[in-house]
Short mmCIF file of C-alpha atoms in Angstrom, two decimals:
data_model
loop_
_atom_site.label_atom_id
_atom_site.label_comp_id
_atom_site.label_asym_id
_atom_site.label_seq_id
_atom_site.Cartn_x
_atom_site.Cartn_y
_atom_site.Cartn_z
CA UNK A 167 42.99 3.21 -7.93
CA UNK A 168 44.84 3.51 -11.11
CA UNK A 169 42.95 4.88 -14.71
CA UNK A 170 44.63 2.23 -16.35
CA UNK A 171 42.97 0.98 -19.74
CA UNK A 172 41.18 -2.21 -17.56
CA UNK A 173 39.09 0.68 -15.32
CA UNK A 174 38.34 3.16 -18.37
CA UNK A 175 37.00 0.23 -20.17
CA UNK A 176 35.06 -0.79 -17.19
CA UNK A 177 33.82 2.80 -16.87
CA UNK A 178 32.48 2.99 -20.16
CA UNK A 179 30.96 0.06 -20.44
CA UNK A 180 29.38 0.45 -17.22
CA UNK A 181 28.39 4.63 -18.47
CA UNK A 182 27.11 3.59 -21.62
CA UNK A 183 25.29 0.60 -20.14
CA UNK A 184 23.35 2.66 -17.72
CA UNK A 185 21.99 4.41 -20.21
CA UNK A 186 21.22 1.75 -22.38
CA UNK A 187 18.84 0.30 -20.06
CA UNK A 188 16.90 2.87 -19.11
CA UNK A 189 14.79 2.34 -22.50
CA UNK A 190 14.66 -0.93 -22.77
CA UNK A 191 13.44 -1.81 -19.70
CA UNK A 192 11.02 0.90 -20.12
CA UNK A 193 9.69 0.45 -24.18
CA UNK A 194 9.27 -3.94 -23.00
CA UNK A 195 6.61 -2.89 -20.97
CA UNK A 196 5.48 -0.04 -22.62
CA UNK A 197 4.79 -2.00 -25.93
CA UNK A 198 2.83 -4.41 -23.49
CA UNK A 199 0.58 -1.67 -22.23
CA UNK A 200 -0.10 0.05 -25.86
CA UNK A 201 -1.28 -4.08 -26.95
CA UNK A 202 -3.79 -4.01 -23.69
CA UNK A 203 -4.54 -0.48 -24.58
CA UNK A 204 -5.29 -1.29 -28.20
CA UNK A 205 -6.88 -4.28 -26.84
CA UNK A 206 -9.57 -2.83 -24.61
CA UNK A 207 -10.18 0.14 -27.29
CA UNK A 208 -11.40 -3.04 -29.65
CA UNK A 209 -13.57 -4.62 -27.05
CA UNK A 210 -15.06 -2.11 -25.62
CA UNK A 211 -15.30 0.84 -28.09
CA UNK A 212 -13.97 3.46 -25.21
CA UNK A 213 -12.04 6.15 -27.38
CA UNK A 214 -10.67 6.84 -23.59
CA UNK A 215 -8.19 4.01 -24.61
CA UNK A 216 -7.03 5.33 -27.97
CA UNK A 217 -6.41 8.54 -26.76
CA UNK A 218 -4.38 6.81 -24.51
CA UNK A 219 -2.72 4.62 -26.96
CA UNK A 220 -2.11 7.33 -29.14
CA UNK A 221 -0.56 9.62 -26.86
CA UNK A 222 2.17 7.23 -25.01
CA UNK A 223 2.76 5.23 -28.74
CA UNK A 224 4.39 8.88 -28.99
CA UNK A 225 6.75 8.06 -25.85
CA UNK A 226 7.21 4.49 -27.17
CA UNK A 227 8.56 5.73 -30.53
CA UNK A 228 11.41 8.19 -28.93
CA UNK A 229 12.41 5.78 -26.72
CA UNK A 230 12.68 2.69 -28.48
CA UNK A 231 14.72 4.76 -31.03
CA UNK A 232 17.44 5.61 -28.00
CA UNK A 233 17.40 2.34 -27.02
CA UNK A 234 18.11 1.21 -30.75
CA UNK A 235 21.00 3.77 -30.72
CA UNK A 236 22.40 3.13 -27.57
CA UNK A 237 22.50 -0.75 -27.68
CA UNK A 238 24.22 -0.33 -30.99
CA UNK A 239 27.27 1.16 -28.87
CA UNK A 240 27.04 -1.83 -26.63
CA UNK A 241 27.89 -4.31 -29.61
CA UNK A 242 30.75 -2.22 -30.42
CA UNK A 243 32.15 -2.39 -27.10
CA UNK A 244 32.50 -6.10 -27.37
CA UNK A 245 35.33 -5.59 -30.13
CA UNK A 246 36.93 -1.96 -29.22
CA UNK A 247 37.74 -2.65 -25.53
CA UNK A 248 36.91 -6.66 -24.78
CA UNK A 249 38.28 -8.21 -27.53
CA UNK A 250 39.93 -10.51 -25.82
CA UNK A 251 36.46 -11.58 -24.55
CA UNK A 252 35.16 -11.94 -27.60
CA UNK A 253 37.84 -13.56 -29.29
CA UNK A 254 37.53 -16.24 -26.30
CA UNK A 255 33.41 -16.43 -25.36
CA UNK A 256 32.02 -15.35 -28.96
CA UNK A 257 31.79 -19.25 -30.13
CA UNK A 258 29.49 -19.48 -27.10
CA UNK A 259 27.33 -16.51 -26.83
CA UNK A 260 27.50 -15.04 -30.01
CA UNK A 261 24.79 -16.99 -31.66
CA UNK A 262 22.54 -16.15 -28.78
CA UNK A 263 23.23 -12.35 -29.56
CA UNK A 264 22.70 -12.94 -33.37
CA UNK A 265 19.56 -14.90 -32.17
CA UNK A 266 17.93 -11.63 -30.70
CA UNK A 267 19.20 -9.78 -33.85
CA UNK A 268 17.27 -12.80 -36.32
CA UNK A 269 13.95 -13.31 -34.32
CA UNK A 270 13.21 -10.03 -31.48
CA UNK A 271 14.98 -7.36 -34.34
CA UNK A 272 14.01 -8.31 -37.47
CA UNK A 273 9.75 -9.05 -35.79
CA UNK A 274 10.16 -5.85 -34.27
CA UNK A 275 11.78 -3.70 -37.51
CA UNK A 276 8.70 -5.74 -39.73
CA UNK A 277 5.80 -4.62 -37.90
CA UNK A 278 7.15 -0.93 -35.98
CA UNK A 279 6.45 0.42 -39.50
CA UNK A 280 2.84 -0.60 -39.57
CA UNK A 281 2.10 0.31 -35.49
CA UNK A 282 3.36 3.54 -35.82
CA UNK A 283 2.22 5.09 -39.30
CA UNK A 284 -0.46 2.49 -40.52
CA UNK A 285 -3.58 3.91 -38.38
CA UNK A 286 -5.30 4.61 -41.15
CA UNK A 287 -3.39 2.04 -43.92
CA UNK A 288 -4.61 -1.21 -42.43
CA UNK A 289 -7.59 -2.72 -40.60
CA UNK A 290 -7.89 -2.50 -37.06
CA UNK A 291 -7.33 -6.63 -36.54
CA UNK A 292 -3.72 -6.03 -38.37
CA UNK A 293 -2.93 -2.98 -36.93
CA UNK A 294 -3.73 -4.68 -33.16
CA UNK A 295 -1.65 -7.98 -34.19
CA UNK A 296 1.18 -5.43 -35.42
CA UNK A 297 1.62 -3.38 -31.89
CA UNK A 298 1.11 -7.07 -30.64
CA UNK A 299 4.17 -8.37 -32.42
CA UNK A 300 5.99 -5.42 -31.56
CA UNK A 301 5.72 -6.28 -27.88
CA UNK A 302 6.41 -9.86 -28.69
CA UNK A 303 9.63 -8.82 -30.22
CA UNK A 304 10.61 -6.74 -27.03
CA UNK A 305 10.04 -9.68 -24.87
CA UNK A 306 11.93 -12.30 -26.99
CA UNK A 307 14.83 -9.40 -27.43
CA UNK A 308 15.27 -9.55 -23.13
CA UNK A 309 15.12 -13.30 -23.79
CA UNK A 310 18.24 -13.97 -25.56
CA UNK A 311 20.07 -11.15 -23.92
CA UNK A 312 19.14 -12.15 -20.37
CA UNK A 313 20.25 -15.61 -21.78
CA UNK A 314 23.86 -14.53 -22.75
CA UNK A 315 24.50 -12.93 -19.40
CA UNK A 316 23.05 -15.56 -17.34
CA UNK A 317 25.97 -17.92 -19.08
CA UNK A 318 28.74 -15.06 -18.12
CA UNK A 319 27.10 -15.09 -15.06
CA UNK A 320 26.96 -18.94 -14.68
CA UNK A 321 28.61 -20.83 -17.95
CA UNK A 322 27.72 -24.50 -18.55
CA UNK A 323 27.09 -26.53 -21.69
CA UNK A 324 30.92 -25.46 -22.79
CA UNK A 325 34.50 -26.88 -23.22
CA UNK A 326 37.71 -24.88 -23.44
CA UNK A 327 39.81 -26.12 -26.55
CA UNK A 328 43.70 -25.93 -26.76
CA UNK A 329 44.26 -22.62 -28.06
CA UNK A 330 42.33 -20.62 -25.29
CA UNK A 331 38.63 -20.08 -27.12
CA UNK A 332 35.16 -21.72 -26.02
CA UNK A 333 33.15 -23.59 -27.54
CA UNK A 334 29.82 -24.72 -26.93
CA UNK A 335 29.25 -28.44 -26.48
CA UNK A 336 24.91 -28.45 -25.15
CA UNK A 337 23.16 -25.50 -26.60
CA UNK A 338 20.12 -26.34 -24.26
CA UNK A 339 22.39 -26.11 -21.05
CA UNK A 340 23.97 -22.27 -23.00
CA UNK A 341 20.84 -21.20 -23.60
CA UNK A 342 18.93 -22.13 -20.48
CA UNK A 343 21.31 -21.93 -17.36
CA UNK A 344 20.26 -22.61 -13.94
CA UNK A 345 19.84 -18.78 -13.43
CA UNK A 346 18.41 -18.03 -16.38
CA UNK A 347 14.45 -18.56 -15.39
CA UNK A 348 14.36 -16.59 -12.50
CA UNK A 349 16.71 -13.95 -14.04
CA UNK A 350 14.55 -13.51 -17.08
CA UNK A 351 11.71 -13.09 -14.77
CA UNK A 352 13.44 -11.02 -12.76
CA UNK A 353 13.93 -8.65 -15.81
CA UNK A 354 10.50 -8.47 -17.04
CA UNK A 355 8.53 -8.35 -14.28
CA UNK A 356 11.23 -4.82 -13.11
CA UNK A 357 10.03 -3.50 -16.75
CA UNK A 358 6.51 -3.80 -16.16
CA UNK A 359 6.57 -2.53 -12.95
CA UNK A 360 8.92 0.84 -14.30
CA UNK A 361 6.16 1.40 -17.18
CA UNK A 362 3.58 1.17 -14.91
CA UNK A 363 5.62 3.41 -12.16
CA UNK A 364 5.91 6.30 -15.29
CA UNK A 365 2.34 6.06 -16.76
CA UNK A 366 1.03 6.53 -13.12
CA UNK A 367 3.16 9.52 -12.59
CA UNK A 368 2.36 10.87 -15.65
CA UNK A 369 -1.21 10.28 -14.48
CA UNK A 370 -1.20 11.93 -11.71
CA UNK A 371 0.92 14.58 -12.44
CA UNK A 372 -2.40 15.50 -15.20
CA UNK A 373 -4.78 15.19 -12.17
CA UNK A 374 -2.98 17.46 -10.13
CA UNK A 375 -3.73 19.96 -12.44
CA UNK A 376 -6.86 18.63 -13.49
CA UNK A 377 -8.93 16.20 -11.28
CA UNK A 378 -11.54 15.46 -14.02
CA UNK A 379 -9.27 14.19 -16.56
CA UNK A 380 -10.67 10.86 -17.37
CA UNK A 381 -8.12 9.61 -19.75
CA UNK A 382 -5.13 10.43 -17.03
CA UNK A 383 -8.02 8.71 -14.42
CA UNK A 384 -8.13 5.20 -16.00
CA UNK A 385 -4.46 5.30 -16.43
CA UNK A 386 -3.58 5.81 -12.93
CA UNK A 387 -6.05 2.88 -11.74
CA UNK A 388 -4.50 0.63 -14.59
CA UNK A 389 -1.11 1.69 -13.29
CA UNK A 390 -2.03 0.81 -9.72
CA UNK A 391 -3.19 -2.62 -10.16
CA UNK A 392 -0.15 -3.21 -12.27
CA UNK A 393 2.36 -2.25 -10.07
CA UNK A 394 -0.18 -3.65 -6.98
CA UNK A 395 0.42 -6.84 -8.44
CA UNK A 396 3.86 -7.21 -9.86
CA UNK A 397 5.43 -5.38 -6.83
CA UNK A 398 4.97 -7.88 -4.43
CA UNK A 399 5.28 -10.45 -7.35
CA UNK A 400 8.96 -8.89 -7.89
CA UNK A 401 9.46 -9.62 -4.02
CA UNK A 402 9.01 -13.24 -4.47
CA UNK A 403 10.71 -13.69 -7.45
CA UNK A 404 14.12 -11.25 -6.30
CA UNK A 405 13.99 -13.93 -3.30
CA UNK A 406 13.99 -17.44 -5.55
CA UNK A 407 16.87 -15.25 -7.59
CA UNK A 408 19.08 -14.71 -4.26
CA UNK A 409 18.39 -18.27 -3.52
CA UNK A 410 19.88 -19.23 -6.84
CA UNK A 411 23.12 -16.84 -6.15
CA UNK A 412 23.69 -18.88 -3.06
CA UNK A 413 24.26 -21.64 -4.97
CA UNK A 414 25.98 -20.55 -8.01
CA UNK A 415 27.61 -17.37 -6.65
CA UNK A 416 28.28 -17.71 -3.06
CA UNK A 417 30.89 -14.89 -3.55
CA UNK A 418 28.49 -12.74 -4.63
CA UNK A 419 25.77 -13.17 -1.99
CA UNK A 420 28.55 -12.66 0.71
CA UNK A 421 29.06 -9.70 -0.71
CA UNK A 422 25.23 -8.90 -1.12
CA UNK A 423 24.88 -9.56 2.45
CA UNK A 424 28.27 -8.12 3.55
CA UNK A 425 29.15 -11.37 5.27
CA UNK A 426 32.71 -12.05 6.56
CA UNK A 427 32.86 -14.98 8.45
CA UNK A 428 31.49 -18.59 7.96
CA UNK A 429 28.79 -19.31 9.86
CA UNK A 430 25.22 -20.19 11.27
CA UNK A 431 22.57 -17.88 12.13
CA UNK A 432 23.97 -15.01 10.13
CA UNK A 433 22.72 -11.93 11.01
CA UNK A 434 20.93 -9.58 8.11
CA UNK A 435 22.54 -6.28 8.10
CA UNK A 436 19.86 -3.38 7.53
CA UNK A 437 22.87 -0.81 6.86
CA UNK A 438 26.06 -1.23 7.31
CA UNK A 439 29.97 -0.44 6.32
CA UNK A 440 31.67 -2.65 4.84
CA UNK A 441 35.64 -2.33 4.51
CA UNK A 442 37.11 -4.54 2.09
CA UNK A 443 40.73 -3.62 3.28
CA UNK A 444 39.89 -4.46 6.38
CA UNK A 445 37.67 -7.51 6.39
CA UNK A 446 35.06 -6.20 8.26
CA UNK A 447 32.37 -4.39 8.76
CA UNK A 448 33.01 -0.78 10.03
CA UNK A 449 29.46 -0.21 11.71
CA UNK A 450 26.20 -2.44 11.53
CA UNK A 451 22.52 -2.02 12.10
CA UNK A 452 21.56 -5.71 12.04
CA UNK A 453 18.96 -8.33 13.18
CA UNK A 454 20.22 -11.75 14.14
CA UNK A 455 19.69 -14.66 12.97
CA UNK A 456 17.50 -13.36 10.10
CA UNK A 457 20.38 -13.25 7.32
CA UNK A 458 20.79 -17.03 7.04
CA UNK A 459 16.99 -17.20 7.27
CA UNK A 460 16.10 -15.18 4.61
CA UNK A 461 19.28 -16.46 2.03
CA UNK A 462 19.06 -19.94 2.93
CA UNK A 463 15.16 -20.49 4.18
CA UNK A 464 16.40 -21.44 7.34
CA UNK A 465 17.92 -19.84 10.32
CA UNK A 466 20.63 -22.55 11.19
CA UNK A 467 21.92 -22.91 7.23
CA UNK A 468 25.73 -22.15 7.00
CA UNK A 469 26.12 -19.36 5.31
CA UNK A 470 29.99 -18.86 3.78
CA UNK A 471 31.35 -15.10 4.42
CA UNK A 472 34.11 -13.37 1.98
CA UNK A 473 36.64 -14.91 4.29
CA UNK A 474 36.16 -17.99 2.29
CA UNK A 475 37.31 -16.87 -0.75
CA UNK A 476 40.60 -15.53 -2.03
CA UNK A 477 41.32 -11.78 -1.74
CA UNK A 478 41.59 -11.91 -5.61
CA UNK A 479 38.03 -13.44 -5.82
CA UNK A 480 36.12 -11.12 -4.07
CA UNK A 481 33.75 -8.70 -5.43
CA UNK A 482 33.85 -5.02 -4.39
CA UNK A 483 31.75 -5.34 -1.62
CA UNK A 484 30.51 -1.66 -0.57
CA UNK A 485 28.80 -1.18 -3.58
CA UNK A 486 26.78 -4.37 -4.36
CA UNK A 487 25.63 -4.13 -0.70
CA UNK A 488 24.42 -0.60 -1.04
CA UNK A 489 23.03 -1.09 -4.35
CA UNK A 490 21.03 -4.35 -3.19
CA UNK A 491 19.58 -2.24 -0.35
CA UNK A 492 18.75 0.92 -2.79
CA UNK A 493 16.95 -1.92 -4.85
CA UNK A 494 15.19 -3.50 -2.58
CA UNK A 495 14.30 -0.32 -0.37
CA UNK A 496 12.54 1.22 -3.34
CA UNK A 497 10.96 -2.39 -3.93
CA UNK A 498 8.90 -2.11 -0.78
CA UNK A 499 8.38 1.83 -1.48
CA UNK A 500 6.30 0.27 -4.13
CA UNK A 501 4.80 -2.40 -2.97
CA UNK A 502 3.45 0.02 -0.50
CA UNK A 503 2.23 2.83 -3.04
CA UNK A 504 0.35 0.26 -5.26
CA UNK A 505 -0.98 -0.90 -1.62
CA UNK A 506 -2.34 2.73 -1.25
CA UNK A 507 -3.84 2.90 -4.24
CA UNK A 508 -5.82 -0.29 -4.17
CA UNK A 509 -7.21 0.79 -0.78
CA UNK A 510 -8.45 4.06 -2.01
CA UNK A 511 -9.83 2.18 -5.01
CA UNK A 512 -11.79 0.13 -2.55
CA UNK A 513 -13.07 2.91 -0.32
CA UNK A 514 -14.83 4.36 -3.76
CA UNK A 515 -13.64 7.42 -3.33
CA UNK A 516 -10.67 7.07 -5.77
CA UNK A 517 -6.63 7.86 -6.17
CA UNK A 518 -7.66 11.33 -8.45
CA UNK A 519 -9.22 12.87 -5.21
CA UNK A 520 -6.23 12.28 -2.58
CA UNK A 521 -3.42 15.09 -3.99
CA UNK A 522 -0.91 13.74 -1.63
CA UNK A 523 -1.29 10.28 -3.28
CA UNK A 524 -0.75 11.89 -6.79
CA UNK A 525 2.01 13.32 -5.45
CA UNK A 526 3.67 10.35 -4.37
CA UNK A 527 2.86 8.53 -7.23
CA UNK A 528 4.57 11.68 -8.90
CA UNK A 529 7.81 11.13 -6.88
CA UNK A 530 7.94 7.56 -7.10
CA UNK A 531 7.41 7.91 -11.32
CA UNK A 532 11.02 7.66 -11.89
CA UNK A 533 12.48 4.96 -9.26
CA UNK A 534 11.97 2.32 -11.57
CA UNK A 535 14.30 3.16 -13.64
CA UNK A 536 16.68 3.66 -10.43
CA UNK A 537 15.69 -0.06 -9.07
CA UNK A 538 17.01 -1.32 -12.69
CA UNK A 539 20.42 0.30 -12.50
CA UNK A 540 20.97 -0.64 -9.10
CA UNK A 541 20.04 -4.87 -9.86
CA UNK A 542 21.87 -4.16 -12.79
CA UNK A 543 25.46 -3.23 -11.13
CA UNK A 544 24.21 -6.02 -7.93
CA UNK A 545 24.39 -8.48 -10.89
CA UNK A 546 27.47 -6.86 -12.91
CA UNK A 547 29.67 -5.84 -10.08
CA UNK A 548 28.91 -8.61 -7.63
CA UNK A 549 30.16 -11.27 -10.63
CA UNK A 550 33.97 -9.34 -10.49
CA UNK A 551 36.67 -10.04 -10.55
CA UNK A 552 34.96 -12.20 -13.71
CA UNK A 553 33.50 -11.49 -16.91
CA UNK A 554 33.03 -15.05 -17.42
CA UNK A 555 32.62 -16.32 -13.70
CA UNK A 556 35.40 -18.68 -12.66
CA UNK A 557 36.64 -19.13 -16.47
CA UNK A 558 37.75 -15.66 -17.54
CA UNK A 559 38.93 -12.91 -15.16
CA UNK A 560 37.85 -9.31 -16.61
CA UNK A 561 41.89 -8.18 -16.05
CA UNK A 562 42.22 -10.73 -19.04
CA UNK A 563 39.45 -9.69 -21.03
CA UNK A 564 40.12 -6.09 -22.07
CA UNK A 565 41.86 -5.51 -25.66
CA UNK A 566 45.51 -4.10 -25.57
CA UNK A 567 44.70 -0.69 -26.28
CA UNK A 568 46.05 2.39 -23.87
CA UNK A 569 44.48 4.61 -21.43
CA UNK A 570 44.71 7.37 -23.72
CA UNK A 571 42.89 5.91 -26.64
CA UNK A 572 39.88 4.36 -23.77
CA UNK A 573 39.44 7.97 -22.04
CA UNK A 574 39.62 9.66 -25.69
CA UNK A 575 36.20 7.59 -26.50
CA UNK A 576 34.94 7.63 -23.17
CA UNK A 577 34.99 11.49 -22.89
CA UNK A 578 32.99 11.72 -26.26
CA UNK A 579 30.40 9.25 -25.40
CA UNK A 580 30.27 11.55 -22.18
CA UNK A 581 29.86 14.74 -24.46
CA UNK A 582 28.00 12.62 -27.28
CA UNK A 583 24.79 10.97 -24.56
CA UNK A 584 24.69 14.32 -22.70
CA UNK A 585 23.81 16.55 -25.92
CA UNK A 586 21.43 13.91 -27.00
CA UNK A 587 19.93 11.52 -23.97
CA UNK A 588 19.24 14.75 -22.81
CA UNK A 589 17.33 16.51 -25.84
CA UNK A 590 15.87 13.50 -26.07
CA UNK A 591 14.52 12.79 -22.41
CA UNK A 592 13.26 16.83 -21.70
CA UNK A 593 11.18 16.01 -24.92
CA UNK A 594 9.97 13.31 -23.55
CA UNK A 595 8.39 14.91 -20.37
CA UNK A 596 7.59 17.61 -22.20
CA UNK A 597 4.82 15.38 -23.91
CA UNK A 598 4.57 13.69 -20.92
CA UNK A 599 3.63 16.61 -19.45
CA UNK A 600 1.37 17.53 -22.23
CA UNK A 601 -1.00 14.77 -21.29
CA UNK A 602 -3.37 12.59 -23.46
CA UNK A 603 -5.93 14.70 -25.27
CA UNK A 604 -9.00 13.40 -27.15
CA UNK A 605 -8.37 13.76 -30.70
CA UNK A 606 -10.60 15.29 -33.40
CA UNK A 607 -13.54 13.44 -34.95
CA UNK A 608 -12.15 12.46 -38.15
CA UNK A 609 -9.25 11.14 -36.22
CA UNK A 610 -11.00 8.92 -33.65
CA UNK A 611 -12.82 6.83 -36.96
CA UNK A 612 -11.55 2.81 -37.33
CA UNK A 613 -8.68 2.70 -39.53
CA UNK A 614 -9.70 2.79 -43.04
CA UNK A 615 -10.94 -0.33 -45.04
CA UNK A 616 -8.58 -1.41 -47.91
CA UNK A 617 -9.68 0.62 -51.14
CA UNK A 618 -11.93 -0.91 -54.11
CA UNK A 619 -10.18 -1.90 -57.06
CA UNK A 620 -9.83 0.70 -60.00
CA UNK A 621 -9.77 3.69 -56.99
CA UNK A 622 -9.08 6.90 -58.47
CA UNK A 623 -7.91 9.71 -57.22
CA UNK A 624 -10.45 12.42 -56.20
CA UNK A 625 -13.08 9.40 -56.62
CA UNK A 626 -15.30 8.75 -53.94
CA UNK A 627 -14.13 5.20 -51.88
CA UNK A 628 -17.85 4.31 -52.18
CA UNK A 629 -18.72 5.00 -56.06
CA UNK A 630 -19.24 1.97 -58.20
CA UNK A 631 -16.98 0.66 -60.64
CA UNK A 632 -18.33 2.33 -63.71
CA UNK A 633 -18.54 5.89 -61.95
CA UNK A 634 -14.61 5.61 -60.81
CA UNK A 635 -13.57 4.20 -64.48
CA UNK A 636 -15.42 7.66 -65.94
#
């Protein structure tokens, strides 16, 4: 392996990318929750759920700021090591990312203002269709984004002109590929389920220490019928996805699957060792038949192996096979947990009076964020040796810089996200850790009502008009 200026690039983009993530994927559904929480409060007049709202609107606001930060390194990526990419691709899919600049960043920069410091400057309805909005804007933001990698990941709607560049010819088939739906799906239903995965942890981790608690209490239930339902939900969706690679990506799913040969009633490999060099499989723990059964619906489907394809065309296979498995292995972890917490639900008794639930729940807190990375580099890694799949190979996409100037940045964005990701996520559990707590009196009122005209200062909001103009 040489540490030419193609792999830097490729590990920093895939570095800084990992980090990215980890707050969007956990501020989409954490803007979500603060709406419902903000939600019930108004409905039902519970100040359990604005002590709740107010504590994790905390969490939101630190980690929607990293995730501002770090995507803005993305962006610059794009022109300091791909510029050949997007020189080529930018006609096509740089509308879509100016898109999710114009509609999910400018909703979400209008109304952040008003969620986070206008408690007390607005009514409640505004201040409810602000955190609203906000978590509109988050959703529409994955929208365009999981749009303009769906193309890369499947491009259609496009035509290559004379000099090299791409331009779009059917914004409709750009925007909405024949991955995209599942994909998107795909996305939001794995941030929903990581929010819910982190405000049950949190949860429990309060109980532990104190089992009556109530705020920490209805948290954990909410957080077990989310990821109760959206676990298994993620299940069926991941499948309709793989079915979609089959088609579109065949290359990919051999890889997924760590199939070699062509053939019928392929087996599905639990674990195994796949040698690329080779062309083979080293060691397998595998169950026959099943692998062309669960890819293809059926057990007799062909089901082409990397043999197929060109040496050149094949995806590093080792780690999209382990990385599928780490995905889907803590999938059913999950599935299982919110499983266990709807039965204790049901038996009355309740999750806050089983510690070695709370302590699973405790465990399992973070492996949302772990599922995301590893779909992430199934979906990034299994597309190589393309950035653009079967139009631009990624050898031909980086700019024509050296390996001295590409491991110069990449060592500071090392130094650079482990002074400050860090800071930032230890003061993070620290509140985390800290727990909802009721707050005073005068800060559990409504927000306040607009003021009367000709308010005064040190005039009471109430006095009439003739008192305030004396």
């Amino acid at each position: 392996m040489e540490f030419d200026a193609l792999l830097l690039s490729r590990l920093q983009f895939a570095f800084t990318i990992a980090f990215h993530i980890i707050f969007p994927s956990f501020t989409i559904g954490l803007a979500s929750y603060l709406a419902v929480l903000e939600g019930l409060w108004l409905t039902t007049k519970n100040e359990a759920f604005k002590t709740l709202y107010l504590f994790w609107i905390k969490i939101f606001a630190l980690s929607f700021g990293m995730g501002v930060v770090s995507g803005v390194v993305m962006s610059y990526q794009l022109g300091t090591n791909w510029s050949v990419f997007s020189a080529v691709a930018s006609p096509v899919i740089g509308p879509l990312l100016a898109f999710e600049v114009l509609t999910a960043f400018f909703l979400e920069a209008s109304f952040l203002g008003v969620m986070l410091f206008g408690w007390k400057k607005v009514g409640p309805g505004l201040h409810f269709a602000a955190t609203s909005l906000v978590a509109i804007g988050t959703i529409i933001s994955a929208f365009w984004i999981i749009s303009a990698n769906s193309w890369m990941q499947f491009p259609q709607g496009f035509e290559r002109l004379t000099d090299g560049t791409l331009r779009a010819t059917d914004y409709w088939q750009v925007v909405f590929t024949d991955t995209f739906p599942e994909r998107l799906a795909h996305m939001l239903l794995a941030a929903f389920l990581t929010t819910a995965l982190v405000v049950g942890g949190a949860s429990a981790w309060r109980l532990l220490k104190n089992r009556e608690d109530q705020e920490s209490c209805i948290a954990l239930k909410m957080a077990i019928g989310m990821f109760a339902i959206v676990a298994p939900l993620q299940l069926l969706v991941g499948d309709l996805s793989g079915k979609e690679v089959l088609e579109v990506q065949p290359a990919k799913l051999a890889a997924i699957e760590a199939f070699w040969e062509t053939r019928t009633e392929q087996p599905f490999h639990i674990a195994a060792w796949p040698d690329r060099a080779a062309e083979k499989n080293h060691w397998e723990i595998s169950i026959p038949k099943i692998g062309s059964w669960i890819t293809a619906g059926r057990s007799d489907a062909e089901i082409k192996g990397l043999k197929s394809f060109a040496p050149e065309d094949r995806p590093p296979v080792a780690i999209v096979f382990w990385a599928f498995r780490v995905m889907v292995g803590l999938g059913i972890a999950m599935i299982l947990l919110g499983l266990w917490g709807v039965w204790l639900i049901w038996r009355g008794g309740g999750p806050e009076k089983h510690p070695l639930f709370l302590k699973a729940a405790v465990a399992m807190s973070p492996t949302g964020f772990v599922a995301v990375i590893a779909g992430w580099i199934v979906a990034e890694v299994g597309r190589q040796p393309w950035v653009v799949t079967g139009v631009l190979r990624t050898r031909d996409a980086v700019s024509p810089v050296g390996a001295g100037e590409v491991s110069a940045s990449l060592l500071a964005f090392m130094v650079v996200y482990a002074i400050v990701f860090t800071v930032g996520a230890l003061y993070i559990l620290r509140l985390i850790a800290e727990g909802p707590r009721p707050t005073p009196a005068q800060d559990t009122e409504p927000p306040l009502k607009p003021r009367p005209p000709g308010y005064a200062l040190g005039a009471a909001p109430d006095a009439p008009d003739e008192e305030v103009r004396r």
